[in-house]
Amino acid sequence: MIIASRFNGPPGTGNGGYSAGTFAVLATGGVPEVTLVKPPPLDVPLTAGDGSVIDPAGEVIAAVRAVPTFEPVAPPVTLDAAIEAARGYAGFADHPFPTCYVCGPERADGLRVFPGPVDGVVAAPFTAPASVTTETVWAALDCPGGWSVLSPGRAYVLGRMAAVVGTLPEPGSESVAVGMLASTEGRRAAVHTALYTPAGDLLAHARATWVAI
């Protein structure tokens, strides 16, 4: 397994959602849940251990397990509402990682998911790239959760994520990514995300823990 450099989150490390989606193949018998133990390195061959992802130095990068299925929590938002919400994306003015593959405004070649506030959640339109994989969907589900808790001067990174991917969006299609904050405790925030078609049909959903840094 290799996280290519273009799939970065914070500078020099892998986007949490894309990395977790890559590592999720190690889970069997349930919904994959990935805990990121260390920031995923870029362009480095990683190997599978016993339920873990290991770097060339033998350090554990992530732990992977299967968990029972769970229901979506983040509600659908209309495409028009998501487009309007994205205009208020806080990351345009203050972004801890502006070159993030998913939500970085400085990445013309990224997914450009810019979640803004709407009706107690954050939402953004998502245009599927020409090549859509399960990792792409994990990535699109990742950052909207973070932007449900991120605030100026306080950055968070993904700590743990579990995702149910029902249907991959068609290349070039529009969908709506929604993020919702469930709770905070100390440095940790529990969030839910979902990806819906413009008609409100569920494509995928996730739950995650983000950690303030």
PDB file of C-alpha atoms in Angstrom:
ATOM      1  CA  MET A   1       0.000   0.000   0.000  1.00  0.00           C
ATOM      2  CA  ILE A   2       1.282   3.448  -0.945  1.00  0.00           C
ATOM      3  CA  ILE A   3      -0.381   6.824  -0.338  1.00  0.00           C
ATOM      4  CA  ALA A   4       0.697   8.887  -3.342  1.00  0.00           C
ATOM      5  CA  SER A   5       1.869  12.421  -2.626  1.00  0.00           C
ATOM      6  CA  ARG A   6      -1.103  14.033  -4.389  1.00  0.00           C
ATOM      7  CA  PHE A   7      -3.447  12.569  -1.765  1.00  0.00           C
ATOM      8  CA  ASN A   8      -2.073  14.689   1.071  1.00  0.00           C
ATOM      9  CA  GLY A   9      -3.915  16.238   3.969  1.00  0.00           C
ATOM     10  CA  PRO A  10      -1.595  18.177   6.261  1.00  0.00           C
ATOM     11  CA  PRO A  11       1.654  18.915   4.404  1.00  0.00           C
ATOM     12  CA  GLY A  12       3.789  15.836   3.932  1.00  0.00           C
ATOM     13  CA  THR A  13       1.208  13.334   5.194  1.00  0.00           C
ATOM     14  CA  GLY A  14      -1.778  11.515   3.742  1.00  0.00           C
ATOM     15  CA  ASN A  15      -5.310  12.832   3.844  1.00  0.00           C
ATOM     16  CA  GLY A  16      -6.955  10.999   6.708  1.00  0.00           C
ATOM     17  CA  GLY A  17     -10.018   9.804   4.824  1.00  0.00           C
ATOM     18  CA  TYR A  18      -8.165   8.739   1.707  1.00  0.00           C
ATOM     19  CA  SER A  19      -5.564   6.914   3.801  1.00  0.00           C
ATOM     20  CA  ALA A  20      -8.208   5.220   5.943  1.00  0.00           C
ATOM     21  CA  GLY A  21     -10.043   4.138   2.797  1.00  0.00           C
ATOM     22  CA  THR A  22      -6.825   2.621   1.489  1.00  0.00           C
ATOM     23  CA  PHE A  23      -6.205   0.734   4.726  1.00  0.00           C
ATOM     24  CA  ALA A  24      -9.865  -0.399   5.013  1.00  0.00           C
ATOM     25  CA  VAL A  25      -9.238  -3.361   2.709  1.00  0.00           C
ATOM     26  CA  LEU A  26      -7.604  -5.112   5.677  1.00  0.00           C
ATOM     27  CA  ALA A  27     -10.933  -5.394   7.518  1.00  0.00           C
ATOM     28  CA  THR A  28     -13.052  -8.500   6.964  1.00  0.00           C
ATOM     29  CA  GLY A  29     -16.478  -9.549   8.158  1.00  0.00           C
ATOM     30  CA  GLY A  30     -18.044  -6.168   8.861  1.00  0.00           C
ATOM     31  CA  VAL A  31     -17.761  -2.427   8.390  1.00  0.00           C
ATOM     32  CA  PRO A  32     -14.124  -1.295   8.260  1.00  0.00           C
ATOM     33  CA  GLU A  33     -12.954   1.026  11.014  1.00  0.00           C
ATOM     34  CA  VAL A  34      -9.503   2.561  10.794  1.00  0.00           C
ATOM     35  CA  THR A  35      -7.641   4.230  13.654  1.00  0.00           C
ATOM     36  CA  LEU A  36      -4.743   6.400  12.533  1.00  0.00           C
ATOM     37  CA  VAL A  37      -1.937   5.887  15.033  1.00  0.00           C
ATOM     38  CA  LYS A  38       0.582   8.102  13.226  1.00  0.00           C
ATOM     39  CA  PRO A  39       0.251  10.511  10.281  1.00  0.00           C
ATOM     40  CA  PRO A  40       0.274   8.360   7.123  1.00  0.00           C
ATOM     41  CA  PRO A  41       3.507   8.946   5.167  1.00  0.00           C
ATOM     42  CA  LEU A  42       3.445   9.729   1.466  1.00  0.00           C
ATOM     43  CA  ASP A  43       5.098   7.679  -1.289  1.00  0.00           C
ATOM     44  CA  VAL A  44       6.275   5.087   1.250  1.00  0.00           C
ATOM     45  CA  PRO A  45       5.537   1.358   0.866  1.00  0.00           C
ATOM     46  CA  LEU A  46       3.366   0.214   3.781  1.00  0.00           C
ATOM     47  CA  THR A  47       2.701  -3.390   4.697  1.00  0.00           C
ATOM     48  CA  ALA A  48      -0.112  -5.227   6.463  1.00  0.00           C
ATOM     49  CA  GLY A  49       0.487  -6.655   9.912  1.00  0.00           C
ATOM     50  CA  ASP A  50      -1.966  -8.362  12.236  1.00  0.00           C
ATOM     51  CA  GLY A  51      -4.814  -5.872  11.874  1.00  0.00           C
ATOM     52  CA  SER A  52      -2.377  -3.038  11.381  1.00  0.00           C
ATOM     53  CA  VAL A  53      -0.531  -1.016   8.770  1.00  0.00           C
ATOM     54  CA  ILE A  54       3.238  -0.855   9.250  1.00  0.00           C
ATOM     55  CA  ASP A  55       5.878   1.423   7.762  1.00  0.00           C
ATOM     56  CA  PRO A  56       9.357   0.265   6.623  1.00  0.00           C
ATOM     57  CA  ALA A  57      10.792   1.041  10.082  1.00  0.00           C
ATOM     58  CA  GLY A  58       8.290  -1.326  11.706  1.00  0.00           C
ATOM     59  CA  GLU A  59       6.203   1.467  13.204  1.00  0.00           C
ATOM     60  CA  VAL A  60       2.421   1.012  13.305  1.00  0.00           C
ATOM     61  CA  ILE A  61       0.693   3.657  11.188  1.00  0.00           C
ATOM     62  CA  ALA A  62      -2.899   2.474  11.571  1.00  0.00           C
ATOM     63  CA  ALA A  63      -5.023  -0.176  13.245  1.00  0.00           C
ATOM     64  CA  VAL A  64      -7.872  -1.739  11.269  1.00  0.00           C
ATOM     65  CA  ARG A  65     -10.826  -3.777  12.473  1.00  0.00           C
ATOM     66  CA  ALA A  66     -14.354  -4.706  11.426  1.00  0.00           C
ATOM     67  CA  VAL A  67     -17.292  -3.260  13.389  1.00  0.00           C
ATOM     68  CA  PRO A  68     -21.049  -3.856  13.163  1.00  0.00           C
ATOM     69  CA  THR A  69     -22.962  -1.852  10.593  1.00  0.00           C
ATOM     70  CA  PHE A  70     -24.522   1.422  11.732  1.00  0.00           C
ATOM     71  CA  GLU A  71     -27.203   3.731  10.415  1.00  0.00           C
ATOM     72  CA  PRO A  72     -26.590   7.110   8.765  1.00  0.00           C
ATOM     73  CA  VAL A  73     -27.034  10.125  11.040  1.00  0.00           C
ATOM     74  CA  ALA A  74     -26.108  13.191   8.963  1.00  0.00           C
ATOM     75  CA  PRO A  75     -29.334  14.234   7.160  1.00  0.00           C
ATOM     76  CA  PRO A  76     -29.707  14.921   3.432  1.00  0.00           C
ATOM     77  CA  VAL A  77     -29.306  18.468   2.153  1.00  0.00           C
ATOM     78  CA  THR A  78     -30.503  19.635  -1.247  1.00  0.00           C
ATOM     79  CA  LEU A  79     -27.918  20.338  -3.911  1.00  0.00           C
ATOM     80  CA  ASP A  80     -29.030  23.969  -4.173  1.00  0.00           C
ATOM     81  CA  ALA A  81     -28.655  24.416  -0.411  1.00  0.00           C
ATOM     82  CA  ALA A  82     -25.229  22.779  -0.485  1.00  0.00           C
ATOM     83  CA  ILE A  83     -24.064  25.065  -3.297  1.00  0.00           C
ATOM     84  CA  GLU A  84     -25.207  28.092  -1.320  1.00  0.00           C
ATOM     85  CA  ALA A  85     -23.606  26.752   1.894  1.00  0.00           C
ATOM     86  CA  ALA A  86     -20.274  26.235   0.150  1.00  0.00           C
ATOM     87  CA  ARG A  87     -20.094  29.974  -0.529  1.00  0.00           C
ATOM     88  CA  GLY A  88     -19.731  30.403   3.239  1.00  0.00           C
ATOM     89  CA  TYR A  89     -16.933  27.850   3.592  1.00  0.00           C
ATOM     90  CA  ALA A  90     -14.768  28.995   6.511  1.00  0.00           C
ATOM     91  CA  GLY A  91     -11.694  27.481   4.870  1.00  0.00           C
ATOM     92  CA  PHE A  92     -11.626  30.200   2.251  1.00  0.00           C
ATOM     93  CA  ALA A  93     -10.600  32.685   4.951  1.00  0.00           C
ATOM     94  CA  ASP A  94      -8.752  30.485   7.466  1.00  0.00           C
ATOM     95  CA  HIS A  95      -7.592  26.962   6.591  1.00  0.00           C
ATOM     96  CA  PRO A  96      -5.084  24.969   8.656  1.00  0.00           C
ATOM     97  CA  PHE A  97      -4.087  22.844   5.649  1.00  0.00           C
ATOM     98  CA  PRO A  98      -4.926  24.801   2.469  1.00  0.00           C
ATOM     99  CA  THR A  99      -3.330  22.238   0.141  1.00  0.00           C
ATOM    100  CA  CYS A 100      -5.452  19.322   1.430  1.00  0.00           C
ATOM    101  CA  TYR A 101      -6.485  17.022  -1.426  1.00  0.00           C
ATOM    102  CA  VAL A 102     -10.122  17.052  -0.320  1.00  0.00           C
ATOM    103  CA  CYS A 103     -10.937  20.492   1.053  1.00  0.00           C
ATOM    104  CA  GLY A 104      -7.921  22.646   0.285  1.00  0.00           C
ATOM    105  CA  PRO A 105      -8.821  25.811  -1.658  1.00  0.00           C
ATOM    106  CA  GLU A 106      -5.279  25.937  -3.055  1.00  0.00           C
ATOM    107  CA  ARG A 107      -5.664  22.551  -4.767  1.00  0.00           C
ATOM    108  CA  ALA A 108      -7.052  22.976  -8.275  1.00  0.00           C
ATOM    109  CA  ASP A 109      -6.507  19.233  -8.814  1.00  0.00           C
ATOM    110  CA  GLY A 110      -8.199  18.143  -5.577  1.00  0.00           C
ATOM    111  CA  LEU A 111     -11.763  17.099  -4.798  1.00  0.00           C
ATOM    112  CA  ARG A 112     -12.639  20.699  -3.816  1.00  0.00           C
ATOM    113  CA  VAL A 113     -15.230  19.785  -1.201  1.00  0.00           C
ATOM    114  CA  PHE A 114     -15.915  23.066   0.642  1.00  0.00           C
ATOM    115  CA  PRO A 115     -18.505  22.472   3.390  1.00  0.00           C
ATOM    116  CA  GLY A 116     -20.360  25.510   4.681  1.00  0.00           C
ATOM    117  CA  PRO A 117     -23.046  25.858   7.367  1.00  0.00           C
ATOM    118  CA  VAL A 118     -26.688  25.084   6.651  1.00  0.00           C
ATOM    119  CA  ASP A 119     -29.478  24.105   9.075  1.00  0.00           C
ATOM    120  CA  GLY A 120     -27.199  22.932  11.877  1.00  0.00           C
ATOM    121  CA  VAL A 121     -24.867  20.889   9.671  1.00  0.00           C
ATOM    122  CA  VAL A 122     -22.235  21.645   7.039  1.00  0.00           C
ATOM    123  CA  ALA A 123     -22.702  20.662   3.413  1.00  0.00           C
ATOM    124  CA  ALA A 124     -21.011  20.980   0.052  1.00  0.00           C
ATOM    125  CA  PRO A 125     -21.506  19.802  -3.507  1.00  0.00           C
ATOM    126  CA  PHE A 126     -19.128  17.063  -4.596  1.00  0.00           C
ATOM    127  CA  THR A 127     -18.295  16.453  -8.236  1.00  0.00           C
ATOM    128  CA  ALA A 128     -16.936  12.938  -8.647  1.00  0.00           C
ATOM    129  CA  PRO A 129     -13.581  12.855 -10.470  1.00  0.00           C
ATOM    130  CA  ALA A 130     -12.956  10.893 -13.665  1.00  0.00           C
ATOM    131  CA  SER A 131     -11.636   7.990 -11.613  1.00  0.00           C
ATOM    132  CA  VAL A 132     -13.853   7.119  -8.649  1.00  0.00           C
ATOM    133  CA  THR A 133     -12.779   4.507  -6.107  1.00  0.00           C
ATOM    134  CA  THR A 134     -13.798   3.510  -2.606  1.00  0.00           C
ATOM    135  CA  GLU A 135     -10.864   5.592  -1.371  1.00  0.00           C
ATOM    136  CA  THR A 136     -12.335   8.608  -3.170  1.00  0.00           C
ATOM    137  CA  VAL A 137     -15.600   8.212  -1.277  1.00  0.00           C
ATOM    138  CA  TRP A 138     -13.832   7.809   2.079  1.00  0.00           C
ATOM    139  CA  ALA A 139     -11.977  11.031   1.291  1.00  0.00           C
ATOM    140  CA  ALA A 140     -15.175  12.891   0.385  1.00  0.00           C
ATOM    141  CA  LEU A 141     -16.755  11.678   3.643  1.00  0.00           C
ATOM    142  CA  ASP A 142     -13.772  12.762   5.715  1.00  0.00           C
ATOM    143  CA  CYS A 143     -13.323  16.535   5.661  1.00  0.00           C
ATOM    144  CA  PRO A 144     -17.006  17.533   6.013  1.00  0.00           C
ATOM    145  CA  GLY A 145     -16.873  15.948   9.462  1.00  0.00           C
ATOM    146  CA  GLY A 146     -13.841  17.995  10.368  1.00  0.00           C
ATOM    147  CA  TRP A 147     -15.459  21.231   9.213  1.00  0.00           C
ATOM    148  CA  SER A 148     -18.390  20.572  11.516  1.00  0.00           C
ATOM    149  CA  VAL A 149     -16.017  21.232  14.448  1.00  0.00           C
ATOM    150  CA  LEU A 150     -13.066  23.228  13.065  1.00  0.00           C
ATOM    151  CA  SER A 151     -12.861  26.846  14.189  1.00  0.00           C
ATOM    152  CA  PRO A 152     -10.359  29.655  13.552  1.00  0.00           C
ATOM    153  CA  GLY A 153      -7.129  28.993  15.388  1.00  0.00           C
ATOM    154  CA  ARG A 154      -8.028  25.425  16.395  1.00  0.00           C
ATOM    155  CA  ALA A 155      -7.092  22.693  13.961  1.00  0.00           C
ATOM    156  CA  TYR A 156      -8.267  19.096  14.119  1.00  0.00           C
ATOM    157  CA  VAL A 157      -7.078  15.956  12.339  1.00  0.00           C
ATOM    158  CA  LEU A 158      -8.801  12.641  11.756  1.00  0.00           C
ATOM    159  CA  GLY A 159      -8.186  10.051  14.446  1.00  0.00           C
ATOM    160  CA  ARG A 160     -10.630   7.238  13.631  1.00  0.00           C
ATOM    161  CA  MET A 161     -13.143   6.592  10.882  1.00  0.00           C
ATOM    162  CA  ALA A 162     -15.615   3.871   9.954  1.00  0.00           C
ATOM    163  CA  ALA A 163     -17.505   4.050   6.660  1.00  0.00           C
ATOM    164  CA  VAL A 164     -20.249   2.232   4.810  1.00  0.00           C
ATOM    165  CA  VAL A 165     -19.930   2.702   1.045  1.00  0.00           C
ATOM    166  CA  GLY A 166     -23.095   1.513  -0.648  1.00  0.00           C
ATOM    167  CA  THR A 167     -22.751   2.958  -4.144  1.00  0.00           C
ATOM    168  CA  LEU A 168     -19.881   4.735  -5.862  1.00  0.00           C
ATOM    169  CA  PRO A 169     -20.948   7.968  -7.554  1.00  0.00           C
ATOM    170  CA  GLU A 170     -20.623   8.007 -11.325  1.00  0.00           C
ATOM    171  CA  PRO A 171     -17.608   9.909 -12.689  1.00  0.00           C
ATOM    172  CA  GLY A 172     -18.565  13.522 -13.266  1.00  0.00           C
ATOM    173  CA  SER A 173     -21.809  13.232 -11.286  1.00  0.00           C
ATOM    174  CA  GLU A 174     -22.887  15.684  -8.611  1.00  0.00           C
ATOM    175  CA  SER A 175     -23.671  14.630  -5.071  1.00  0.00           C
ATOM    176  CA  VAL A 176     -23.940  16.316  -1.687  1.00  0.00           C
ATOM    177  CA  ALA A 177     -21.495  15.765   1.182  1.00  0.00           C
ATOM    178  CA  VAL A 178     -22.903  16.497   4.652  1.00  0.00           C
ATOM    179  CA  GLY A 179     -21.081  16.712   7.987  1.00  0.00           C
ATOM    180  CA  MET A 180     -22.573  16.910  11.470  1.00  0.00           C
ATOM    181  CA  LEU A 181     -21.001  17.351  14.889  1.00  0.00           C
ATOM    182  CA  ALA A 182     -22.359  14.860  17.430  1.00  0.00           C
ATOM    183  CA  SER A 183     -20.352  15.711  20.556  1.00  0.00           C
ATOM    184  CA  THR A 184     -17.062  16.996  21.906  1.00  0.00           C
ATOM    185  CA  GLU A 185     -15.052  15.856  24.913  1.00  0.00           C
ATOM    186  CA  GLY A 186     -11.740  17.483  25.648  1.00  0.00           C
ATOM    187  CA  ARG A 187      -9.648  17.391  22.480  1.00  0.00           C
ATOM    188  CA  ARG A 188     -11.913  14.870  20.743  1.00  0.00           C
ATOM    189  CA  ALA A 189     -14.953  15.439  18.556  1.00  0.00           C
ATOM    190  CA  ALA A 190     -17.401  12.776  17.366  1.00  0.00           C
ATOM    191  CA  VAL A 191     -18.822  13.529  13.925  1.00  0.00           C
ATOM    192  CA  HIS A 192     -21.066  11.938  11.312  1.00  0.00           C
ATOM    193  CA  THR A 193     -20.944  12.372   7.549  1.00  0.00           C
ATOM    194  CA  ALA A 194     -22.932  11.181   4.567  1.00  0.00           C
ATOM    195  CA  LEU A 195     -22.958  11.417   0.788  1.00  0.00           C
ATOM    196  CA  TYR A 196     -26.300  11.802  -0.978  1.00  0.00           C
ATOM    197  CA  THR A 197     -27.470  12.095  -4.575  1.00  0.00           C
ATOM    198  CA  PRO A 198     -29.305  15.313  -5.502  1.00  0.00           C
ATOM    199  CA  ALA A 199     -32.515  13.288  -5.176  1.00  0.00           C
ATOM    200  CA  GLY A 200     -31.651  12.482  -1.546  1.00  0.00           C
ATOM    201  CA  ASP A 201     -30.618   8.861  -2.059  1.00  0.00           C
ATOM    202  CA  LEU A 202     -27.865   7.701   0.274  1.00  0.00           C
ATOM    203  CA  LEU A 203     -24.586   6.705  -1.374  1.00  0.00           C
ATOM    204  CA  ALA A 204     -22.342   6.308   1.676  1.00  0.00           C
ATOM    205  CA  HIS A 205     -22.053   7.337   5.308  1.00  0.00           C
ATOM    206  CA  ALA A 206     -19.454   7.417   8.041  1.00  0.00           C
ATOM    207  CA  ARG A 207     -18.727   8.172  11.659  1.00  0.00           C
ATOM    208  CA  ALA A 208     -15.422   9.532  12.857  1.00  0.00           C
ATOM    209  CA  THR A 209     -13.411  10.926  15.725  1.00  0.00           C
ATOM    210  CA  TRP A 210     -11.363  14.065  15.140  1.00  0.00           C
ATOM    211  CA  VAL A 211      -8.610  15.200  17.502  1.00  0.00           C
ATOM    212  CA  ALA A 212      -7.546  18.797  18.156  1.00  0.00           C
ATOM    213  CA  ILE A 213      -3.860  19.486  17.631  1.00  0.00           C
TER     214      ILE A 213
END
